[in-house]
């Protein structure tokens, strides 16, 4: 059969009803452990030599597994692992390449908690960051590549600016240096952008956001494209013999590369980070996410169309000084947006009021439909003032570059009627400028 397309995979990917009592929807396996059958099978399962066998739900669970395989299929990856949050996905993806020490290149305008982790926590574990002002300035990126640089990390679409990373170009820079490119694809979801198809090696998600899409589950995912070669000495953790992988099939050479080949990266996260550090995703959360994922196309098509309509409305409002949404024709990244994001750049946009900090607060207090909270990718529309809530971690001297001012408001667009949303913003802005 021909390779199935996105809309088929989001419904059926990774799931065969015949293996689950013919249940039409994915069952919730809310159990900790799985019986091993016999002493002989137990030994084989423990050695990881029985395909599709489960033993203990921290390491693998059939409900979670469907989500993992579905996301890998949607993103064109070879394997995926689900974890308890987007931050766990980022943390494990970085540790798995740079444990034991090394450097990572990333831009400043990344998710606030990731920036805080990169600047203040990872250095305590011997992992240092070369943070650049513009990740699309390849001369700047190349100038900070050092012998112990282990990866380039970026977001496909940054916030609150909705600035896009040139993933194709970055992948080339990374691969010339013999290092992988890790992309946080949270804002795009695999529906709007598939980083692996643009050359990225590893994709991480906060699936808390648009993938689950209903503001009801905290979760993360890591996907591996399976193209990066971890052999050659820069990543010794993939080439060391691992006692847990020793088996009759691999008596002498039993590194992650020997045993798992192209799947080494995800297998290693599962066996070393999920199994030993334990930020596991629960089966019920995976189930909620699978339900949300089934309607991703329809949700995002509508939310993207409404986002564009709202961006256009905001541009006509006399009290709005600037609108930040790369999907607008007058954006300086519009050509890249059109080429790389044919279905739209996303459901988040920001705008700056031509007023005072108090007037910004009045808009927040006056909206009736938009919920005031720090999240994105919900079916409800959301509003936040980044400088006070989501982007407090951004150092004061870095704020201007991302337009993080007292006048900036960020919107995440949901599934309500677009005219109602515009009317809500319009009355709130009118109230503030009365
Ligand atoms: C929310 C978010 C995260 C963190 O995800 P959690 O699920 O909240 O841990 C990471 N990256 C981006 C881009 C996000 O929006």
XYZ file of C-alpha atoms and ligand atoms in Angstrom:
449
model
C 0.000 0.000 0.000
C 1.191 3.522 -0.785
C 2.476 5.568 2.102
C -0.523 6.916 3.963
C -1.119 10.619 4.169
C -1.271 12.869 7.204
C -5.048 12.807 7.656
C -5.138 9.024 7.597
C -2.186 8.639 9.956
C -3.591 11.043 12.567
C -6.610 8.684 12.863
C -5.048 5.240 12.318
C -1.261 5.619 12.696
C 0.408 3.194 15.099
C -2.798 1.325 15.967
C -4.109 -2.072 14.909
C -7.505 -2.885 16.499
C -6.865 -6.628 16.026
C -4.093 -6.420 18.635
C -6.436 -4.806 21.187
C -9.580 -6.990 21.259
C -10.775 -5.131 18.132
C -11.448 -2.008 20.129
C -12.176 0.747 17.599
C -10.534 3.433 19.741
C -7.235 3.126 21.597
C -7.826 1.497 25.019
C -6.365 3.004 28.183
C -3.953 0.465 29.678
C -4.027 1.867 33.196
C -1.741 -0.812 34.612
C 1.779 -0.644 35.979
C 3.117 -4.040 34.944
C 2.625 -6.848 32.440
C 2.899 -10.550 33.175
C 5.991 -12.116 31.720
C 4.474 -15.485 30.779
C 7.289 -17.924 31.385
C 10.793 -17.795 32.812
C 12.176 -18.116 29.294
C 9.976 -15.347 27.844
C 10.657 -13.188 30.903
C 14.368 -13.292 30.198
C 13.853 -12.420 26.549
C 11.480 -9.563 27.367
C 13.938 -8.192 29.925
C 16.653 -8.230 27.271
C 14.402 -6.299 24.906
C 14.327 -9.111 22.372
C 10.559 -9.581 22.133
C 8.971 -7.101 19.718
C 5.964 -5.227 21.130
C 6.429 -6.751 24.591
C 5.810 -4.657 27.690
C 7.051 -5.168 31.207
C 6.634 -2.017 33.285
C 4.794 1.207 32.377
C 7.661 3.567 33.228
C 9.572 2.111 30.285
C 6.714 1.392 27.906
C 2.907 1.175 27.843
C 0.610 0.163 24.951
C -1.572 3.313 25.111
C 1.457 5.593 25.252
C 3.073 3.534 22.519
C 0.257 4.266 20.047
C 0.793 7.986 20.612
C 4.546 7.560 20.103
C 4.180 5.598 16.878
C 1.480 7.947 15.568
C 3.644 11.031 16.106
C 6.679 9.338 14.549
C 4.530 8.556 11.487
C 3.095 12.093 11.275
C 6.554 13.628 11.469
C 8.268 11.152 9.158
C 10.522 9.891 11.969
C 11.819 6.393 12.739
C 10.841 6.412 16.401
C 9.462 8.593 19.158
C 9.204 8.665 22.926
C 6.511 10.385 24.997
C 7.420 12.084 28.279
C 5.631 13.895 31.080
C 6.010 17.472 29.765
C 7.526 19.601 27.037
C 10.316 20.610 29.424
C 11.141 16.927 30.034
C 11.331 16.440 26.249
C 13.736 19.377 25.891
C 15.817 18.270 28.885
C 16.192 14.656 27.758
C 16.863 15.573 24.127
C 19.750 17.823 25.222
C 21.171 15.454 27.858
C 21.134 12.564 25.388
C 23.522 14.454 23.070
C 25.587 16.436 25.578
C 25.775 14.412 28.804
C 29.259 14.409 30.248
C 29.823 17.948 29.010
C 29.798 19.974 25.845
C 28.248 22.986 24.226
C 24.943 23.659 22.455
C 24.113 26.568 20.156
C 20.659 28.133 20.539
C 18.993 31.507 19.936
C 17.968 33.799 22.793
C 14.335 33.982 21.735
C 13.353 30.482 22.865
C 10.685 29.375 25.331
C 11.335 31.112 28.662
C 11.783 28.018 30.837
C 14.155 26.515 28.252
C 16.212 29.729 28.271
C 16.315 29.653 32.081
C 17.375 25.987 32.038
C 20.059 26.600 29.391
C 21.488 29.651 31.152
C 21.268 28.680 34.804
C 20.842 24.909 35.231
C 22.570 22.945 32.452
C 25.915 24.742 33.002
C 25.925 23.167 36.489
C 25.933 19.792 34.709
C 28.823 20.773 32.420
C 26.626 21.674 29.432
C 27.200 25.240 28.260
C 25.267 27.250 25.721
C 26.372 29.638 23.021
C 23.290 31.813 22.684
C 23.030 33.808 19.472
C 20.916 36.867 18.642
C 19.717 35.602 15.279
C 19.658 31.873 14.561
C 19.177 32.638 10.832
C 22.502 34.520 10.746
C 24.567 31.507 9.707
C 27.852 33.417 9.933
C 27.097 34.121 13.587
C 26.092 30.475 14.171
C 29.215 29.118 12.435
C 31.428 31.503 14.403
C 30.432 29.862 17.719
C 30.838 26.223 16.628
C 33.640 24.690 18.694
C 35.202 21.198 18.824
C 32.938 20.257 21.764
C 29.718 21.672 20.275
C 27.186 18.837 20.372
C 24.087 20.251 18.676
C 22.208 23.259 17.336
C 18.841 23.836 19.013
C 16.099 26.164 17.743
C 12.325 26.609 17.594
C 10.592 26.346 14.216
C 8.409 29.327 15.171
C 9.486 31.503 18.107
C 7.204 33.483 20.351
C 5.936 36.135 20.924
C 7.387 37.381 17.607
C 6.411 34.316 15.484
C 9.885 34.566 13.967
C 10.638 31.502 11.807
C 13.895 29.538 11.839
C 15.360 28.616 8.456
C 15.484 24.896 9.274
C 16.816 23.815 5.845
C 19.730 26.229 6.133
C 20.415 25.418 9.775
C 20.444 21.681 9.056
C 23.136 22.245 6.459
C 25.242 24.284 8.909
C 24.847 21.601 11.597
C 25.652 18.689 9.310
C 28.742 20.386 7.888
C 29.960 20.563 11.487
C 29.041 16.913 12.169
C 26.381 17.785 14.748
C 22.612 17.233 14.871
C 19.882 19.862 14.621
C 17.211 19.721 17.337
C 13.972 21.614 16.620
C 11.277 22.526 19.142
C 8.245 22.307 16.834
C 5.610 23.044 19.490
C 4.034 26.108 17.871
C 3.778 24.498 14.422
C 2.750 20.934 15.287
C 3.480 18.294 12.616
C 0.425 19.518 10.706
C 1.881 22.920 9.816
C 5.580 22.002 9.644
C 7.608 18.800 9.605
C 11.189 19.627 10.627
C 12.631 16.222 9.637
C 11.533 16.787 6.028
C 13.506 20.063 6.171
C 16.681 18.363 7.399
C 16.285 18.450 11.208
C 17.473 15.368 13.108
C 15.510 15.514 16.359
C 12.110 17.127 16.994
C 10.781 17.979 20.441
C 7.271 19.018 21.395
C 5.340 20.376 24.238
C 2.287 18.368 23.169
C 0.533 20.225 25.985
C -0.177 22.750 23.235
C -1.522 22.322 19.691
C -1.009 18.559 19.363
C -3.480 17.743 22.132
C -5.204 21.057 21.495
C -7.730 21.237 24.324
C -5.769 22.660 27.252
C -6.289 19.508 29.300
C -2.983 17.597 29.343
C 0.672 18.407 30.107
C 2.929 16.240 27.950
C 6.001 16.096 25.743
C 7.309 14.146 22.773
C 10.701 13.522 21.162
C 10.927 12.273 17.558
C 14.044 11.040 15.750
C 14.424 11.280 11.965
C 16.915 8.400 12.061
C 19.368 10.064 9.665
C 22.083 11.287 12.021
C 25.169 9.097 12.433
C 26.064 9.000 16.140
C 29.250 6.960 15.566
C 32.726 8.446 15.252
C 33.629 9.522 18.767
C 31.818 12.821 19.364
C 28.944 11.037 21.119
C 30.672 8.213 23.034
C 27.489 7.438 24.989
C 26.058 5.753 21.881
C 29.128 3.572 21.359
C 29.784 2.330 24.902
C 28.851 -1.215 25.787
C 25.737 -1.159 27.957
C 25.267 -3.986 30.384
C 21.458 -3.832 30.011
C 21.755 -4.501 26.269
C 23.939 -7.591 26.561
C 22.178 -10.671 25.228
C 22.689 -13.890 23.289
C 22.329 -11.830 20.099
C 24.861 -9.257 21.279
C 27.351 -11.043 23.552
C 30.395 -8.847 22.830
C 29.280 -5.618 21.200
C 26.228 -4.177 22.811
C 26.228 -0.425 22.468
C 23.042 1.448 21.518
C 24.385 1.820 17.981
C 25.239 -1.901 17.695
C 21.877 -3.057 18.945
C 19.484 -0.420 17.603
C 21.219 1.218 14.626
C 19.052 4.085 13.339
C 16.795 3.929 16.375
C 19.651 4.388 18.847
C 18.733 7.951 19.874
C 15.162 7.255 21.030
C 16.003 3.824 22.466
C 18.693 5.459 24.545
C 16.306 8.113 25.887
C 13.843 5.385 26.809
C 16.418 3.132 28.462
C 18.588 5.746 30.166
C 16.420 8.806 30.747
C 12.845 7.556 30.945
C 13.769 4.379 32.789
C 16.290 5.986 35.157
C 15.065 9.569 35.556
C 11.396 8.755 35.150
C 9.491 11.713 33.625
C 6.946 9.266 32.227
C 3.671 10.122 30.466
C 0.643 8.413 32.031
C -1.662 6.292 29.820
C -4.705 8.492 30.486
C -2.793 11.595 29.364
C -1.687 9.755 26.206
C -5.320 8.829 25.551
C -6.477 12.462 25.878
C -3.757 13.484 23.499
C -4.758 10.834 20.950
C -8.359 12.085 21.065
C -7.164 15.666 20.546
C -4.829 14.666 17.728
C -7.687 13.136 15.712
C -9.038 16.611 14.841
C -5.720 18.455 14.457
C -6.285 19.290 10.761
C -9.738 20.806 11.217
C -8.746 22.624 14.403
C -5.614 24.161 12.939
C -7.179 25.077 9.592
C -9.871 27.032 11.422
C -7.544 28.521 14.042
C -4.991 29.611 11.437
C -7.711 31.253 9.309
C -9.063 33.075 12.371
C -5.531 34.118 13.399
C -4.973 35.725 10.012
C -8.351 37.460 10.175
C -7.575 38.802 13.656
C -4.085 39.927 12.579
C -5.671 41.821 9.685
C -8.247 43.401 12.005
C -5.545 44.454 14.498
C -3.584 46.142 11.700
C -6.583 48.387 11.071
C -7.116 49.320 14.741
C -5.768 52.855 15.320
C -4.600 51.977 18.858
C -2.399 49.117 17.644
C 1.168 50.132 16.821
C 2.437 46.820 15.435
C 1.205 43.285 14.745
C 3.665 40.381 14.884
C 2.499 37.487 12.730
C 4.845 36.134 10.072
C 1.827 35.014 8.053
C 1.082 38.647 7.120
C 2.234 39.721 3.637
C 4.167 42.713 5.022
C 6.262 40.538 7.383
C 9.957 40.516 6.436
C 9.886 36.696 6.650
C 6.773 36.312 4.498
C 8.613 34.550 1.650
C 10.161 31.981 3.995
C 6.766 31.568 5.706
C 5.022 30.900 2.403
C 7.681 28.468 1.218
C 8.037 26.456 4.437
C 4.562 26.820 5.971
C 2.090 26.500 3.098
C -0.781 25.814 5.528
C -0.011 28.848 7.670
C 2.457 29.676 10.425
C 0.269 29.050 13.417
C -2.328 30.117 15.911
C -0.289 32.545 18.015
C 0.221 36.221 17.254
C 1.225 39.314 19.173
C 0.488 43.009 18.964
C 1.731 46.183 20.534
C -0.659 48.859 21.730
C 0.048 52.510 21.094
C -0.525 53.339 24.740
C 0.594 52.892 28.340
C 1.213 49.857 30.544
C -2.069 50.690 32.307
C -3.971 50.584 29.042
C -2.435 47.161 28.337
C -3.685 45.992 31.729
C -7.136 47.398 30.951
C -7.334 45.315 27.753
C -6.420 42.198 29.768
C -9.124 43.098 32.313
C -11.751 43.952 29.687
C -11.733 40.942 27.357
C -14.634 38.584 27.987
C -13.967 35.641 25.661
C -10.172 35.573 25.702
C -8.937 33.806 28.831
C -6.024 35.447 30.632
C -3.466 32.699 31.218
C 0.006 31.453 30.169
C -0.700 28.738 27.608
C -1.087 28.381 23.836
C -2.680 25.891 21.447
C -5.988 25.541 23.320
C -9.430 25.311 21.695
C -10.237 28.398 23.815
C -8.703 31.722 22.808
C -6.110 33.034 25.250
C -4.441 36.352 25.987
C -1.342 37.198 27.997
C 0.987 40.142 28.633
C 4.395 38.442 28.058
C 6.528 40.944 29.991
C 4.673 40.190 33.230
C 3.915 36.484 32.839
C 5.461 34.266 30.134
C 8.672 36.127 29.291
C 9.838 37.324 32.715
C 12.953 35.147 32.272
C 14.108 37.177 29.266
C 16.903 39.495 30.459
C 15.938 43.181 30.285
C 18.597 43.937 27.657
C 17.231 41.181 25.399
C 13.590 42.228 25.532
C 13.606 44.906 22.828
C 14.815 42.425 20.181
C 11.700 40.296 20.798
C 9.380 43.324 21.191
C 8.743 42.345 24.807
C 7.441 45.682 26.030
C 4.777 46.915 28.463
C 2.485 47.356 25.454
C 2.802 43.828 24.025
C -0.059 41.311 24.201
C 0.102 37.733 22.919
C -2.957 35.898 21.634
C -3.463 32.174 21.123
C -6.457 31.662 18.859
C -9.032 28.947 19.528
C -12.151 27.638 17.858
C -14.711 30.319 18.748
C -16.479 32.362 16.079
C -13.945 34.747 14.562
C -16.318 37.725 14.484
C -17.062 37.262 18.194
C -13.323 37.218 18.951
C -12.725 40.388 16.946
C -15.668 42.103 18.637
C -14.255 41.095 22.026
C -10.816 42.554 21.257
C -12.402 45.642 19.753
C -14.510 46.436 22.819
C -11.550 45.725 25.161
C -9.220 48.061 23.239
C -11.961 50.723 23.044
C -12.435 50.472 26.808
C -8.688 50.952 27.372
C -8.516 54.009 25.108
C -11.816 55.621 26.160
C 5.011 25.234 26.575
C 6.281 25.089 25.821
C 7.323 24.304 26.315
C 7.247 23.602 27.653
O 6.255 22.632 27.637
P 5.543 22.060 28.964
O 4.658 21.019 28.402
O 4.807 23.200 29.575
O 6.617 21.534 29.836
C 8.459 24.176 25.537
N 8.593 24.807 24.356
C 7.623 25.609 23.870
C 7.825 26.284 22.563
C 6.435 25.771 24.583
O 5.469 26.559 24.101
